[in-house]
mmCIF file of N, CA and C in Angstrom:
data_model
loop_
_atom_site.group_PDB
_atom_site.id
_atom_site.type_symbol
_atom_site.label_atom_id
_atom_site.label_comp_id
_atom_site.label_asym_id
_atom_site.label_seq_id
_atom_site.Cartn_x
_atom_site.Cartn_y
_atom_site.Cartn_z
ATOM 1 N N GLN A 1 122.497 97.218 101.034
ATOM 2 C CA GLN A 1 122.299 97.056 99.143
ATOM 3 C C GLN A 1 122.354 95.450 98.914
ATOM 4 N N PHE A 2 123.332 95.081 98.939
ATOM 5 C CA PHE A 2 123.635 93.790 98.797
ATOM 6 C C PHE A 2 122.457 92.684 99.180
ATOM 7 N N LYS A 3 122.259 92.674 100.109
ATOM 8 C CA LYS A 3 121.441 91.720 101.204
ATOM 9 C C LYS A 3 119.872 92.358 99.707
ATOM 10 N N LYS A 4 119.503 92.868 99.729
ATOM 11 C CA LYS A 4 118.550 93.488 99.130
ATOM 12 C C LYS A 4 118.033 92.762 97.331
ATOM 13 N N GLU A 5 119.458 93.365 96.638
ATOM 14 C CA GLU A 5 119.626 92.346 95.755
ATOM 15 C C GLU A 5 119.647 90.616 95.527
ATOM 16 N N ALA A 6 120.258 90.062 96.315
ATOM 17 C CA ALA A 6 120.497 89.273 96.703
ATOM 18 C C ALA A 6 118.959 88.678 96.832
ATOM 19 N N LEU A 7 118.328 89.413 98.046
ATOM 20 C CA LEU A 7 116.610 88.280 98.120
ATOM 21 C C LEU A 7 116.379 89.035 96.580
ATOM 22 N N ARG A 8 116.175 89.649 95.980
ATOM 23 C CA ARG A 8 116.065 89.949 95.063
ATOM 24 C C ARG A 8 115.764 88.656 93.475
ATOM 25 N N MET A 9 117.306 88.236 93.901
ATOM 26 C CA MET A 9 117.308 87.140 92.927
ATOM 27 C C MET A 9 117.618 86.110 93.736
ATOM 28 N N MET A 10 117.042 86.446 94.924
ATOM 29 C CA MET A 10 115.933 84.785 95.278
ATOM 30 C C MET A 10 114.596 85.013 94.691
ATOM 31 N N LEU A 11 114.354 85.268 95.196
ATOM 32 C CA LEU A 11 112.690 85.564 94.790
ATOM 33 C C LEU A 11 112.243 85.543 93.450
ATOM 34 N N LEU A 12 113.175 85.640 91.996
ATOM 35 C CA LEU A 12 113.350 85.179 91.028
ATOM 36 C C LEU A 12 113.361 83.905 90.866
ATOM 37 N N SER A 13 114.148 83.367 91.401
ATOM 38 C CA SER A 13 114.817 82.396 91.374
ATOM 39 C C SER A 13 114.258 81.250 92.729
ATOM 40 N N ILE A 14 113.347 80.874 92.861
ATOM 41 C CA ILE A 14 112.567 80.111 93.943
ATOM 42 C C ILE A 14 110.994 79.850 92.595
ATOM 43 N N ASN A 15 110.628 78.706 92.482
ATOM 44 C CA ASN A 15 109.685 78.848 91.628
ATOM 45 C C ASN A 15 108.146 79.447 92.988
ATOM 46 N N LEU A 16 107.757 80.950 91.594
ATOM 47 C CA LEU A 16 106.846 81.311 91.885
ATOM 48 C C LEU A 16 105.451 81.272 91.187
ATOM 49 N N LYS A 17 104.986 80.670 91.058
ATOM 50 C CA LYS A 17 103.304 80.051 90.205
ATOM 51 C C LYS A 17 102.558 80.130 91.503
ATOM 52 N N ASP A 18 102.103 81.732 91.085
ATOM 53 C CA ASP A 18 100.514 81.774 92.129
ATOM 54 C C ASP A 18 100.512 81.187 93.644
ATOM 55 N N THR A 19 101.513 80.905 93.667
ATOM 56 C CA THR A 19 102.068 81.834 95.353
ATOM 57 C C THR A 19 101.983 83.104 96.011
ATOM 58 N N TYR A 20 101.213 82.894 97.394
ATOM 59 C CA TYR A 20 100.323 83.556 98.254
ATOM 60 C C TYR A 20 102.054 84.417 98.722
ATOM 61 N N GLY A 21 101.731 85.398 99.216
ATOM 62 C CA GLY A 21 103.275 86.518 99.877
ATOM 63 C C GLY A 21 103.371 85.323 100.971
ATOM 64 N N TYR A 22 102.900 84.907 101.935
ATOM 65 C CA TYR A 22 103.405 84.922 102.990
ATOM 66 C C TYR A 22 103.596 83.429 102.406
ATOM 67 N N ASN A 23 103.521 81.779 102.139
ATOM 68 C CA ASN A 23 104.160 81.074 101.361
ATOM 69 C C ASN A 23 105.234 81.411 101.233
ATOM 70 N N ILE A 24 106.178 82.568 100.156
ATOM 71 C CA ILE A 24 106.875 82.961 99.619
ATOM 72 C C ILE A 24 107.464 83.510 100.719
ATOM 73 N N ILE A 25 107.217 83.874 101.671
ATOM 74 C CA ILE A 25 108.546 84.915 103.413
ATOM 75 C C ILE A 25 108.659 82.693 103.550
ATOM 76 N N LEU A 26 107.818 82.650 103.745
ATOM 77 C CA LEU A 26 107.834 80.841 104.012
ATOM 78 C C LEU A 26 108.778 80.222 103.797
ATOM 79 N N LYS A 27 108.439 79.431 102.403
ATOM 80 C CA LYS A 27 110.104 79.749 101.530
ATOM 81 C C LYS A 27 110.766 79.305 101.540
ATOM 82 N N LEU A 28 111.151 81.153 102.067
ATOM 83 C CA LEU A 28 112.150 82.033 102.034
ATOM 84 C C LEU A 28 113.321 81.388 103.194
ATOM 85 N N ASN A 29 112.938 81.622 104.643
ATOM 86 C CA ASN A 29 113.229 81.012 105.254
ATOM 87 C C ASN A 29 113.083 79.651 105.571
ATOM 88 N N LYS A 30 113.091 79.175 104.483
ATOM 89 C CA LYS A 30 113.184 77.115 104.829
ATOM 90 C C LYS A 30 114.632 77.593 104.182
ATOM 91 N N ASN A 31 115.040 77.744 103.411
ATOM 92 C CA ASN A 31 115.552 77.508 102.026
ATOM 93 C C ASN A 31 116.293 78.559 101.534
ATOM 94 N N ILE A 32 117.219 79.420 102.345
ATOM 95 C CA ILE A 32 117.595 80.493 102.075
ATOM 96 C C ILE A 32 119.085 80.273 103.913
ATOM 97 N N HIS A 33 120.119 80.831 102.825
ATOM 98 C CA HIS A 33 121.519 81.046 103.576
ATOM 99 C C HIS A 33 121.301 81.056 105.325
ATOM 100 N N PRO A 34 121.842 81.226 106.173
ATOM 101 C CA PRO A 34 120.395 81.539 107.867
ATOM 102 C C PRO A 34 120.802 83.343 107.038
ATOM 103 N N ILE A 35 122.172 83.935 107.145
ATOM 104 C CA ILE A 35 121.870 85.757 106.788
ATOM 105 C C ILE A 35 120.771 85.815 107.036
ATOM 106 N N PHE A 36 119.947 85.086 105.815
ATOM 107 C CA PHE A 36 119.055 85.864 105.221
ATOM 108 C C PHE A 36 117.269 85.279 106.125
ATOM 109 N N ALA A 37 117.963 84.596 107.053
ATOM 110 C CA ALA A 37 116.152 83.428 107.646
ATOM 111 C C ALA A 37 116.230 84.732 108.738
ATOM 112 N N ASN A 38 114.692 84.613 108.650
ATOM 113 C CA ASN A 38 113.818 85.745 109.502
ATOM 114 C C ASN A 38 113.935 86.619 109.041
ATOM 115 N N ILE A 39 113.285 86.921 107.279
ATOM 116 C CA ILE A 39 113.211 88.261 107.091
ATOM 117 C C ILE A 39 111.681 88.871 107.192
ATOM 118 N N GLU A 40 111.808 89.749 107.346
ATOM 119 C CA GLU A 40 110.764 90.496 107.890
ATOM 120 C C GLU A 40 109.881 90.868 106.269
ATOM 121 N N LYS A 41 108.351 90.413 106.191
ATOM 122 C CA LYS A 41 106.807 90.495 105.712
ATOM 123 C C LYS A 41 107.547 91.670 104.709
ATOM 124 N N GLY A 42 107.218 92.765 105.827
ATOM 125 C CA GLY A 42 108.129 94.746 105.602
ATOM 126 C C GLY A 42 108.968 94.109 103.861
ATOM 127 N N THR A 43 110.055 93.401 104.419
ATOM 128 C CA THR A 43 110.793 93.395 103.379
ATOM 129 C C THR A 43 110.530 92.775 101.735
ATOM 130 N N VAL A 44 109.880 91.739 101.583
ATOM 131 C CA VAL A 44 109.840 90.917 101.247
ATOM 132 C C VAL A 44 108.553 91.577 100.117
ATOM 133 N N TYR A 45 107.933 92.104 100.915
ATOM 134 C CA TYR A 45 106.281 92.931 100.678
ATOM 135 C C TYR A 45 107.324 93.672 99.187
ATOM 136 N N SER A 46 107.879 94.613 99.868
ATOM 137 C CA SER A 46 108.499 96.771 99.359
ATOM 138 C C SER A 46 109.115 95.164 98.024
ATOM 139 N N ILE A 47 110.314 94.603 98.120
ATOM 140 C CA ILE A 47 110.602 93.778 96.830
ATOM 141 C C ILE A 47 110.155 93.503 96.182
ATOM 142 N N LEU A 48 109.321 92.416 95.876
ATOM 143 C CA LEU A 48 107.707 92.466 95.419
ATOM 144 C C LEU A 48 107.186 93.439 94.511
ATOM 145 N N CYS A 49 107.045 94.395 95.593
ATOM 146 C CA CYS A 49 105.683 95.716 95.121
ATOM 147 C C CYS A 49 107.068 95.980 93.827
ATOM 148 N N ARG A 50 108.397 96.238 94.206
ATOM 149 C CA ARG A 50 109.917 96.892 93.461
ATOM 150 C C ARG A 50 109.076 95.870 91.973
ATOM 151 N N LEU A 51 109.276 94.377 92.430
ATOM 152 C CA LEU A 51 109.546 93.559 90.762
ATOM 153 C C LEU A 51 107.953 93.924 90.041
ATOM 154 N N LYS A 52 106.335 94.076 90.797
ATOM 155 C CA LYS A 52 106.937 94.783 89.705
ATOM 156 C C LYS A 52 105.788 95.393 89.413
ATOM 157 N N HIS A 53 106.512 96.540 89.819
ATOM 158 C CA HIS A 53 105.828 98.135 89.316
ATOM 159 C C HIS A 53 106.682 98.994 88.801
ATOM 160 N N ILE A 54 108.569 97.921 88.993
ATOM 161 C CA ILE A 54 109.456 98.721 88.090
ATOM 162 C C ILE A 54 109.744 98.083 86.675
ATOM 163 N N GLU A 55 109.968 96.646 88.247
ATOM 164 C CA GLU A 55 110.722 95.820 86.384
ATOM 165 C C GLU A 55 109.934 95.093 86.057
ATOM 166 N N SER A 56 108.341 94.574 86.651
ATOM 167 C CA SER A 56 107.477 93.916 86.264
ATOM 168 C C SER A 56 107.492 92.703 84.966
ATOM 169 N N THR A 57 108.319 91.424 86.664
ATOM 170 C CA THR A 57 109.433 90.542 85.791
ATOM 171 C C THR A 57 109.048 89.595 87.455
ATOM 172 N N ILE A 58 107.872 90.237 87.849
ATOM 173 C CA ILE A 58 107.045 88.693 88.153
ATOM 174 C C ILE A 58 105.579 89.847 87.981
ATOM 175 N N SER A 59 104.391 89.361 88.527
ATOM 176 C CA SER A 59 103.178 89.770 88.158
ATOM 177 C C SER A 59 102.249 89.339 89.238
ATOM 178 N N ILE A 60 101.134 90.180 88.893
ATOM 179 C CA ILE A 60 100.202 89.593 90.921
ATOM 180 C C ILE A 60 99.489 89.649 90.340
ATOM 181 N N LYS A 61 97.950 88.176 91.139
ATOM 182 C CA LYS A 61 96.670 88.359 90.657
ATOM 183 C C LYS A 61 96.159 87.867 91.993
ATOM 184 N N LYS A 62 95.146 89.596 91.830
ATOM 185 C CA LYS A 62 94.121 89.119 93.367
ATOM 186 C C LYS A 62 92.624 89.188 93.096
ATOM 187 N N GLU A 63 92.993 88.470 93.884
ATOM 188 C CA GLU A 63 91.861 86.628 94.230
ATOM 189 C C GLU A 63 90.676 88.409 93.981
ATOM 190 N N THR A 64 89.528 87.315 93.368
ATOM 191 C CA THR A 64 87.623 88.084 93.900
ATOM 192 C C THR A 64 87.761 87.855 95.555
ATOM 193 N N ASN A 65 87.273 89.675 95.917
ATOM 194 C CA ASN A 65 86.836 89.787 97.526
ATOM 195 C C ASN A 65 87.978 88.862 98.064
ATOM 196 N N ARG A 66 88.462 88.318 98.423
ATOM 197 C CA ARG A 66 89.859 88.105 99.576
ATOM 198 C C ARG A 66 90.830 89.723 98.852
ATOM 199 N N SER A 67 92.378 89.596 100.385
ATOM 200 C CA SER A 67 93.036 91.177 100.206
ATOM 201 C C SER A 67 94.083 90.146 99.402
ATOM 202 N N GLN A 68 94.133 88.694 99.029
ATOM 203 C CA GLN A 68 95.655 88.089 98.761
ATOM 204 C C GLN A 68 95.242 88.064 97.764
ATOM 205 N N SER A 69 97.080 88.258 96.845
ATOM 206 C CA SER A 69 97.665 88.045 95.649
ATOM 207 C C SER A 69 98.705 86.704 95.204
ATOM 208 N N ASN A 70 98.326 86.603 94.231
ATOM 209 C CA ASN A 70 99.102 85.979 94.036
ATOM 210 C C ASN A 70 100.052 86.350 93.347
ATOM 211 N N TYR A 71 100.592 85.356 94.007
ATOM 212 C CA TYR A 71 102.915 86.373 92.987
ATOM 213 C C TYR A 71 103.391 84.946 91.495
ATOM 214 N N SER A 72 103.233 85.392 90.730
ATOM 215 C CA SER A 72 104.282 84.185 89.523
ATOM 216 C C SER A 72 105.332 85.362 89.220
ATOM 217 N N ILE A 73 106.401 84.403 88.432
ATOM 218 C CA ILE A 73 107.594 85.060 87.286
ATOM 219 C C ILE A 73 106.420 85.439 86.676
ATOM 220 N N ALA A 74 106.853 86.952 85.427
ATOM 221 C CA ALA A 74 106.105 87.379 84.618
ATOM 222 C C ALA A 74 107.923 86.149 82.992
ATOM 223 N N GLU A 75 107.204 86.700 81.578
ATOM 224 C CA GLU A 75 107.941 86.195 80.698
ATOM 225 C C GLU A 75 109.472 87.094 81.140
ATOM 226 N N LYS A 76 109.299 88.750 81.618
ATOM 227 C CA LYS A 76 110.569 88.610 81.453
ATOM 228 C C LYS A 76 112.258 88.179 82.693
ATOM 229 N N GLY A 77 111.004 87.761 84.324
ATOM 230 C CA GLY A 77 111.232 86.974 84.966
ATOM 231 C C GLY A 77 112.063 86.242 84.697
ATOM 232 N N LYS A 78 111.668 85.279 84.204
ATOM 233 C CA LYS A 78 112.325 84.063 83.284
ATOM 234 C C LYS A 78 113.251 84.116 82.468
ATOM 235 N N ALA A 79 112.987 84.653 81.201
ATOM 236 C CA ALA A 79 114.229 85.706 80.495
ATOM 237 C C ALA A 79 115.490 85.919 81.875
ATOM 238 N N GLU A 80 115.578 87.058 82.343
ATOM 239 C CA GLU A 80 116.384 87.298 83.007
ATOM 240 C C GLU A 80 117.058 85.605 83.897
ATOM 241 N N LEU A 81 116.537 84.937 83.995
ATOM 242 C CA LEU A 81 117.283 83.832 84.863
ATOM 243 C C LEU A 81 117.609 83.132 83.700
ATOM 244 N N SER A 82 117.498 82.973 82.343
ATOM 245 C CA SER A 82 117.590 81.717 81.779
ATOM 246 C C SER A 82 119.383 82.886 81.332
#
């Protein structure tokens, strides 16, 4: 549980401005503590979904005619970080 909460805070703290999920995973693997290295994409996507649907701290924009989504910090997430 600690790892998921720490990962949640890291997801909110990195610069998510119209960022694809794959790029988020690359940022996390490059910039975080080794204990979180090689995070599986399923873990990241499940936390991103929770942040969107339950907490409303991120927003998701689907691109037209593509299966990719862009993730951004919502106002509620910015307030939580301040």
